[in-house]
C-alpha cells in the first residue's frame, strides 16, 4: 500500500494541473503594477526591496536596476507598501485596471535599522515585518551571502544571533541552535523555497549540498526555536529556509568567478528572464579545492574491542575503561591497526550544480512553476562514528508548485521528489577497518610475519579496500503540501496538510543486501495544521494560535500547539510572549542504522545489556534500552525588539525549554568485554556483544538567553553585536551509572560582532569586519570525546561595486589570525583562508 502512494500523488498532481489550466482559462480579469524603487538621497536603485499589495499575497522584489513588476492583480483599488532594510516603509494608493499596467515609483528615505525587513517563513508563506513576528527569526540577505568571507556561502549564517555554526571544511557546514548538539544534527528542518531539503537516506539537512547554487539565493531565513506547529516533526530546534530568486523579480544574467587558498576555483552562472506569462531560469556552479586537514586517526583492533574508534580515546574525557595510552596508540599506528586520515582520503572538495525552473503566471486564480536540480558533491560530513567522505554524492530533485487566489481564498500546492546516490562515497573509519584487515591477512602469509609496515602497505589490495568500504545509498523522499489561506472577519487563517514518504535503500541500513535484503523500512508522515491570527486593542496586540496533528508509521499521533502574543508598545517597540511544543521523530538512520557488522545499530526494537559471569557471555541484566520514541520539547519564550532614537536597535529573547525523552547521540552501551548487548530476539549484537546505539534520556530543562544589538553611526556605518547564554538547569540521566554522559555539547556562551562600512572610502566601497568568540567546552557524541579549546575567528571583507558596469569586486580573508581550533571534534581545522571574487551582472535580454 505504501509503495503506491507516491504514484498516487503524481496522478493527483496531473489532475490538479488539468483543473488548474481550466481555471486559468476562466480566470478573472487581471492587471499589472510596475515601477522603480530608489534611494531618496542618492537616486540610486535599491536592489531587493519588497513590494506588497496589501490585503493579498501578491508581492515581489526589485531587480538589479531597482525595477519591479507584479502581474495577475485583480482590478480594484489597493494600498502598495514598499519596505527595505535600513529604509522607512512607504505606502501609496494604486488603482489596477484590466489588461493595463499601473506605474508607481518610490523614493525611500533611510532609517538606521533593519526592523522593516520582510520575512515569509515565520507564518508559513505570509509576508510580514520581522519586528512583528510571533517567533524568533534571523535573516541573511543576498548581499550578505555574496560578501561572506567564508569559503561556503552559508558562512553568512555564522554571524547570526543564537546560531551554532560548524564548518566541516571548504564546502560543508552545519547549522543548529539551542543545544543538545551531536555530530549528526537532525533537529533543524531545512527547506528550499518551502520544500524539504533533506538527504532521504541519511536524514541530515542538505545545507550546502543542495542543488541550488549560491548565485541564485535571494536570502536565508532561520526560525530559531521549536516550529513544529506549522512545519511538523523535526522542526525541533528551528527551520532553515533558503529562498531562491525567481525570474520575474530577478531577470537577467549573472556570472561569478572566485579563486583562493587551497587551490580553490569556483565559477557560477545564472540566466533568468520572462516574457508575458512565462518565466524561466537556469543556474549552474562548479567549485574545486583542496580541503583542510582534520588530523584524525581511526582504529580497528578487535582483540581489544577497538572497532571504529579514533584518537579521542587518548583524551581524559573518554571513560577510563575505554581510554588508551600514547604508547599503545603509537604501537597501533606502527603495526597497521590504526590509520591516519591522510592515508585514507585525498582531501578534495568539489561541487557540480545545475538547477532550473519554468514559471507560468496567467493571472490571480492559477499560477504554476516547475523546477528540477542536480548536485554532485565531495566533502566531509559529520558522523557520530567517524567521518563520512561524500565523494561524488549526488542529489536530484523535481518539484512542482501551484498557487492562486479564488475569491478571498488563497491556495497553494507543492509536490517534490528527492533522490540521492552515494557515488564513490565512503566512511573513513570503514576504510581504516579494511586496511587493518588487509594487514592481518598479509601477516598470516608465511614469511610476512615480521614485515615492516612500509613493506606491508605495498601488498595491500587497495581495489578490495576501496570496494569494501564504499557505501551505497539510493534512497528517495516524497514531500507534498496543500495549503489554504483565508480571512474570516478579523481572523487571518492558514491551514493545510502535508505528506512525506521515505524510501531508504542504503548499505548502512538494516535493509542492506548483506544484512536483511528486502526488509521494508519505508516510513510515512502525515500532518495537518491550522493557525489563526488576529489583532486587537487598535492593532497594538497581535494574537496567534496554531495547532498541528502528525502521524508517523512507527509512532502514535502527536499534537503540537503554539500560542503567541506580540504587543506594540509604540510602532518601534514590541514585546512578545510565546509557547511552543514540538516533536522530533527518530530519523531512518536512528532507527535502522547497521555498521561494523552490527556493533553499531539503530534502535527500533530495544536492547538488553548484561554483565559477564564467570567469563561467559551470560550474566545479570545491567539495564534495558527501550525502542526509540519521539522526543518532545515544550518552550516558553519572552522577547523584546526596540528601536531607540533611530540609532540603536535591540533584539533580546529568553527561553525556558523542557525536554522529554530526548534522543541521545550514538553512545557505546556495551563494550563486548565487561558488558554485552542482546537484541529483541535474544541474539548477541556485533562482534561478541558490542553495541553503539541511540536511546531516550529522561527529562532535561534548559535556560537560554540571546541578545542582539545594532548601532547605526550613519546611513552607511553600522555595528552589530550579539551574546548568547545557554544552561542545562536540570536533567534526568538514567544511564549515568554506565558512564554515559548527558551534555549540551555547545558552549555556554557565544559572542559575535560585525562592523560594516559602506561608501566611505569611495562610493560603492564596502569594508566588513566580523569576529566571533566561542569559549571552550566539552563534547561527547558517539566515538568522539574531548574538550575543544577557545576559538576566535576574525573575518575581513573588502569590496567595490562598480554599478555603471554591473561589476563587483571582492577580496576577503576568513580566520584572519589563523586560529587552530576546529569548530567541532573531528572536523578539519579551517585555517586562514584568502578569497577573491568578481561578479558581472547583465540586465534582462528581453525586457528593458
Coordinates of C-alpha atoms in Angstrom, one line a residue, residues 209-582:
X209 CA 24.9 20.1 -0.8
X210 CA 21.6 21.4 -2.1
X211 CA 21.4 21.7 -5.9
X212 CA 20.7 25.5 -5.6
X213 CA 23.9 27.5 -6.3
X214 CA 24.7 30.4 -4.0
X215 CA 24.3 32.8 -7.0
X216 CA 20.6 32.0 -7.1
X217 CA 19.9 32.6 -3.4
X218 CA 17.8 35.7 -2.6
X219 CA 18.1 35.2 1.1
X220 CA 18.1 32.7 4.1
X221 CA 15.5 32.8 6.9
X222 CA 16.2 30.9 10.1
X223 CA 13.5 30.2 12.6
X224 CA 15.3 29.8 16.0
X225 CA 13.5 27.5 18.3
X226 CA 10.6 25.0 18.0
X227 CA 8.5 25.4 14.9
X228 CA 6.6 22.1 14.7
X229 CA 3.1 23.6 14.8
X230 CA 3.5 24.8 11.2
X231 CA 6.4 22.8 9.9
X232 CA 5.9 19.4 11.5
X233 CA 8.3 16.8 13.1
X234 CA 12.0 17.7 13.2
X235 CA 11.4 21.4 13.1
X236 CA 12.5 20.9 16.7
X237 CA 15.3 23.4 17.0
X238 CA 14.1 25.5 14.1
X239 CA 13.8 25.9 10.4
X240 CA 16.4 27.0 7.8
X241 CA 14.6 28.2 4.6
X242 CA 16.8 29.1 1.7
X243 CA 14.9 31.3 -0.7
X244 CA 15.9 31.4 -4.4
X245 CA 15.4 34.2 -7.0
X246 CA 12.5 34.0 -9.4
X247 CA 12.9 35.3 -13.0
X248 CA 10.1 37.9 -12.8
X249 CA 11.8 39.7 -9.9
X250 CA 15.4 38.9 -10.8
X251 CA 15.7 38.8 -14.6
X252 CA 19.0 39.0 -16.4
X253 CA 22.3 37.2 -16.4
X254 CA 25.0 37.0 -13.7
X255 CA 28.4 35.4 -13.8
X256 CA 30.7 34.9 -10.8
X257 CA 34.3 33.7 -10.6
X258 CA 36.2 33.0 -7.3
X259 CA 39.7 32.0 -6.5
X260 CA 41.5 31.5 -3.3
X261 CA 43.6 29.5 -0.9
X262 CA 43.7 25.7 -1.0
X263 CA 43.8 25.9 -4.8
X264 CA 40.1 27.0 -4.8
X265 CA 38.4 28.0 -8.0
X266 CA 34.6 28.5 -8.3
X267 CA 32.6 29.5 -11.4
X268 CA 28.9 30.1 -11.2
X269 CA 26.3 31.5 -13.6
X270 CA 22.6 32.3 -13.8
X271 CA 20.3 33.4 -16.5
X272 CA 16.7 34.3 -15.9
X273 CA 14.1 36.1 -17.9
X274 CA 10.4 36.3 -18.7
X275 CA 8.0 37.2 -21.5
X276 CA 4.3 37.7 -20.9
X277 CA 3.0 35.0 -18.7
X278 CA 6.1 32.8 -18.9
X279 CA 9.4 32.9 -17.0
X280 CA 12.4 30.7 -16.7
X281 CA 15.8 30.5 -15.0
X282 CA 18.9 28.3 -15.4
X283 CA 21.8 28.2 -12.9
X284 CA 25.0 26.3 -12.6
X285 CA 28.1 26.1 -10.5
X286 CA 31.5 24.3 -10.5
X287 CA 33.8 24.5 -7.5
X288 CA 37.0 22.6 -6.7
X289 CA 39.5 22.9 -3.9
X290 CA 41.9 21.1 -1.6
X291 CA 40.2 20.5 1.7
X292 CA 41.7 21.3 5.1
X293 CA 43.3 18.5 7.1
X294 CA 41.5 17.0 10.1
X295 CA 44.3 15.3 12.0
X296 CA 42.0 12.2 12.6
X297 CA 43.2 8.7 13.2
X298 CA 40.9 5.7 13.0
X299 CA 41.5 2.4 14.8
X300 CA 40.5 -1.2 14.2
X301 CA 41.8 -3.7 16.7
X302 CA 39.1 -6.3 17.7
X303 CA 41.4 -8.1 20.1
X304 CA 40.9 -5.1 22.5
X305 CA 37.4 -4.3 21.3
X306 CA 38.6 -1.2 19.4
X307 CA 36.3 -1.1 16.3
X308 CA 35.8 2.2 14.5
X309 CA 37.5 4.2 17.3
X310 CA 39.6 7.3 16.9
X311 CA 42.3 9.4 18.6
X312 CA 40.0 10.8 21.2
X313 CA 40.5 7.5 23.1
X314 CA 43.6 9.3 24.4
X315 CA 41.5 12.2 25.9
X316 CA 40.7 12.3 29.6
X317 CA 37.0 12.9 28.7
X318 CA 36.9 9.3 27.4
X319 CA 35.8 6.8 30.0
X320 CA 38.7 5.3 31.9
X321 CA 37.7 1.8 30.9
X322 CA 38.0 2.7 27.2
X323 CA 40.9 5.1 27.3
X324 CA 44.3 4.0 25.8
X325 CA 47.8 5.2 26.4
X326 CA 50.0 7.1 23.9
X327 CA 52.4 4.1 23.8
X328 CA 49.6 1.8 22.7
X329 CA 48.3 4.3 20.2
X330 CA 51.7 4.6 18.6
X331 CA 52.0 0.8 18.5
X332 CA 48.7 0.5 16.7
X333 CA 49.9 3.1 14.1
X334 CA 53.2 1.3 13.6
X335 CA 51.6 -2.1 13.3
X336 CA 48.8 -1.1 10.8
X337 CA 45.8 -1.3 13.1
X338 CA 45.4 2.5 13.2
X339 CA 45.4 4.7 10.1
X340 CA 45.7 8.5 9.8
X341 CA 43.1 10.2 7.6
X342 CA 45.9 11.3 5.2
X343 CA 46.3 7.6 4.4
X344 CA 42.6 7.3 3.7
X345 CA 41.5 10.5 1.9
X346 CA 42.8 12.8 -0.9
X347 CA 41.1 15.8 0.9
X348 CA 39.2 17.1 -2.1
X349 CA 36.2 19.5 -2.0
X350 CA 34.0 19.8 -5.1
X351 CA 30.6 21.0 -6.2
X352 CA 28.9 20.4 -9.5
X353 CA 25.4 22.0 -9.5
X354 CA 22.7 22.6 -12.1
X355 CA 19.3 23.9 -11.4
X356 CA 16.4 25.3 -13.5
X357 CA 12.8 26.3 -13.3
X358 CA 9.9 27.3 -15.6
X359 CA 7.1 29.6 -14.4
X360 CA 3.6 30.2 -15.8
X361 CA 1.7 33.1 -14.3
X362 CA -1.5 33.7 -16.3
X363 CA -3.4 35.6 -13.5
X364 CA -4.6 35.6 -10.0
X365 CA -6.6 32.3 -9.9
X366 CA -3.8 30.0 -11.0
X367 CA 0.0 30.1 -11.2
X368 CA 2.5 27.3 -11.6
X369 CA 6.2 26.7 -11.6
X370 CA 8.2 23.5 -12.3
X371 CA 11.7 23.1 -11.0
X372 CA 14.4 20.4 -11.2
X373 CA 18.0 20.3 -10.0
X374 CA 21.1 18.2 -9.6
X375 CA 24.2 18.3 -7.5
X376 CA 27.3 16.2 -7.2
X377 CA 29.4 17.0 -4.1
X378 CA 32.6 16.0 -2.5
X379 CA 33.4 16.9 1.1
X380 CA 33.3 15.8 4.7
X381 CA 30.0 15.0 6.5
X382 CA 29.8 14.7 10.3
X383 CA 29.1 11.3 11.9
X384 CA 28.9 10.1 15.5
X385 CA 31.0 7.1 14.4
X386 CA 33.7 8.8 12.4
X387 CA 33.7 10.8 9.2
X388 CA 31.8 10.3 6.0
X389 CA 33.6 11.4 2.9
X390 CA 31.0 12.3 0.4
X391 CA 32.8 11.6 -2.9
X392 CA 30.5 12.5 -5.8
X393 CA 27.4 12.3 -3.6
X394 CA 24.5 13.0 -6.0
X395 CA 21.2 14.7 -5.2
X396 CA 18.5 15.2 -7.7
X397 CA 15.0 16.7 -7.2
X398 CA 11.9 17.5 -9.1
X399 CA 9.3 19.9 -7.8
X400 CA 6.1 21.4 -9.0
X401 CA 4.2 24.2 -7.2
X402 CA 0.7 25.7 -7.9
X403 CA -0.8 28.7 -6.2
X404 CA -3.6 31.2 -6.8
X405 CA -6.5 33.1 -5.4
X406 CA -10.1 32.3 -5.9
X407 CA -12.4 34.9 -4.3
X408 CA -11.0 35.5 -0.9
X409 CA -9.2 32.2 -0.6
X410 CA -5.6 31.8 -1.4
X411 CA -4.4 28.3 -2.2
X412 CA -1.0 26.6 -2.6
X413 CA 0.0 23.1 -3.6
X414 CA 3.5 21.6 -3.9
X415 CA 4.8 18.1 -4.6
X416 CA 8.5 17.2 -4.8
X417 CA 10.7 14.1 -5.1
X418 CA 14.3 14.0 -3.9
X419 CA 16.6 11.2 -4.7
X420 CA 20.3 10.6 -3.9
X421 CA 23.1 8.3 -4.9
X422 CA 26.3 7.9 -2.9
X423 CA 28.6 7.8 -5.9
X424 CA 32.1 6.8 -4.6
X425 CA 31.5 7.9 -1.1
X426 CA 32.9 6.0 1.9
X427 CA 33.4 6.3 5.6
X428 CA 37.0 6.9 6.7
X429 CA 36.6 4.6 9.7
X430 CA 35.4 1.8 7.5
X431 CA 38.3 2.2 5.2
X432 CA 40.7 2.1 8.2
X433 CA 39.0 -1.2 9.2
X434 CA 39.6 -2.8 5.8
X435 CA 43.2 -1.6 5.7
X436 CA 43.8 -3.2 9.1
X437 CA 42.1 -6.4 8.0
X438 CA 44.4 -6.5 4.9
X439 CA 47.4 -6.1 7.2
X440 CA 46.2 -9.1 9.2
X441 CA 45.7 -11.2 6.1
X442 CA 49.1 -10.4 4.7
X443 CA 50.8 -11.1 8.0
X444 CA 49.3 -14.6 8.1
X445 CA 51.1 -15.5 4.9
X446 CA 54.3 -17.4 5.6
X447 CA 57.3 -15.2 5.6
X448 CA 55.4 -12.0 6.1
X449 CA 55.1 -12.1 9.9
X450 CA 57.9 -9.6 10.6
X451 CA 57.5 -7.3 7.6
X452 CA 57.7 -3.6 8.5
X453 CA 54.5 -1.6 7.8
X454 CA 56.2 0.3 4.9
X455 CA 56.6 -3.1 3.1
X456 CA 53.1 -4.3 4.1
X457 CA 51.5 -1.3 2.6
X458 CA 52.8 -2.2 -0.8
X459 CA 51.0 -5.6 -0.6
X460 CA 47.6 -4.2 0.4
X461 CA 44.9 -4.8 -2.2
X462 CA 43.6 -1.3 -2.5
X463 CA 40.9 -2.3 -5.0
X464 CA 39.4 -4.5 -2.4
X465 CA 39.7 -1.8 0.3
X466 CA 38.0 0.8 -1.9
X467 CA 35.3 -1.6 -2.9
X468 CA 34.6 -2.9 0.6
X469 CA 34.5 0.5 2.2
X470 CA 32.3 2.1 -0.4
X471 CA 28.7 2.9 0.7
X472 CA 25.5 2.5 -1.4
X473 CA 22.7 5.0 -0.9
X474 CA 19.9 5.0 -3.5
X475 CA 17.2 6.5 -1.3
X476 CA 14.2 8.6 -2.2
X477 CA 11.9 11.1 -0.4
X478 CA 8.5 12.4 -1.5
X479 CA 7.2 15.6 0.1
X480 CA 3.9 17.3 -0.6
X481 CA 1.7 20.0 0.9
X482 CA -1.7 21.6 0.3
X483 CA -2.4 24.9 2.0
X484 CA -5.3 27.4 2.2
X485 CA -5.1 30.9 3.5
X486 CA -8.2 33.0 4.0
X487 CA -9.8 35.7 6.3
X488 CA -12.9 35.3 8.4
X489 CA -13.9 38.6 10.0
X490 CA -10.9 39.8 11.9
X491 CA -9.1 36.5 11.8
X492 CA -6.4 35.5 9.3
X493 CA -6.4 31.7 8.9
X494 CA -3.9 29.4 7.3
X495 CA -4.4 25.7 7.3
X496 CA -3.0 22.7 5.4
X497 CA -1.9 19.1 5.1
X498 CA 1.5 17.6 4.5
X499 CA 2.5 14.2 3.4
X500 CA 6.0 12.8 3.4
X501 CA 7.1 9.3 2.2
X502 CA 10.6 8.0 3.0
X503 CA 12.0 5.1 0.8
X504 CA 15.6 4.4 2.1
X505 CA 17.9 1.9 0.4
X506 CA 21.4 2.1 1.7
X507 CA 24.3 -0.2 2.7
X508 CA 24.5 1.3 6.2
X509 CA 20.8 0.4 7.0
X510 CA 19.2 -2.8 8.1
X511 CA 17.7 -3.4 4.6
X512 CA 21.2 -3.7 3.0
X513 CA 21.7 -6.6 0.7
X514 CA 24.2 -8.2 3.1
X515 CA 22.1 -7.7 6.2
X516 CA 18.3 -8.2 5.6
X517 CA 17.6 -7.7 1.8
X518 CA 14.1 -6.7 1.0
X519 CA 13.2 -5.6 4.5
X520 CA 10.6 -2.8 4.4
X521 CA 11.8 0.2 6.4
X522 CA 9.9 2.8 4.5
X523 CA 8.1 5.4 6.6
X524 CA 5.3 7.9 6.1
X525 CA 4.5 11.2 7.9
X526 CA 1.1 12.7 7.5
X527 CA 0.2 16.0 9.2
X528 CA -2.4 18.8 9.3
X529 CA -2.1 22.3 10.8
X530 CA -4.3 25.3 11.4
X531 CA -3.2 28.8 12.5
X532 CA -5.4 31.8 13.5
X533 CA -4.0 35.3 13.7
X534 CA -5.8 38.4 14.8
X535 CA -5.1 42.0 16.1
X536 CA -7.0 43.8 18.9
X537 CA -6.6 46.9 21.0
X538 CA -6.3 49.2 18.0
X539 CA -4.0 46.7 16.3
X540 CA -1.4 47.0 19.1
X541 CA -1.8 43.4 20.2
X542 CA -1.3 40.5 17.8
X543 CA -2.6 37.1 19.0
X544 CA -1.6 33.9 17.3
X545 CA -2.7 30.4 18.0
X546 CA -1.8 27.2 16.0
X547 CA -2.2 23.5 16.3
X548 CA -0.9 20.5 14.4
X549 CA -1.5 16.8 14.4
X550 CA 1.1 14.4 12.9
X551 CA 1.0 10.6 12.4
X552 CA 4.1 8.5 11.7
X553 CA 4.4 4.9 10.6
X554 CA 6.2 3.9 13.8
X555 CA 4.6 6.2 16.3
X556 CA 1.3 7.4 17.8
X557 CA -0.5 10.6 17.0
X558 CA 1.5 13.8 18.0
X559 CA -0.1 17.1 18.9
X560 CA 1.9 20.3 18.5
X561 CA 0.3 23.6 19.8
X562 CA 1.6 27.1 19.6
X563 CA 0.4 30.3 21.4
X564 CA 1.9 33.7 20.9
X565 CA 1.2 37.4 21.7
X566 CA 3.0 40.4 20.3
X567 CA 2.3 43.8 21.8
X568 CA 3.4 47.0 20.2
X569 CA 4.1 49.5 22.9
X570 CA 4.9 52.0 20.2
X571 CA 5.4 51.4 16.5
X572 CA 9.2 50.8 17.2
X573 CA 8.9 48.8 20.4
X574 CA 7.4 45.3 20.7
X575 CA 7.3 42.7 23.4
X576 CA 6.2 39.1 22.8
X577 CA 5.4 36.0 24.8
X578 CA 5.1 32.6 23.2
X579 CA 4.6 28.9 23.9
X580 CA 5.5 26.0 21.6
X581 CA 5.5 22.3 21.8
X582 CA 7.5 20.3 19.2

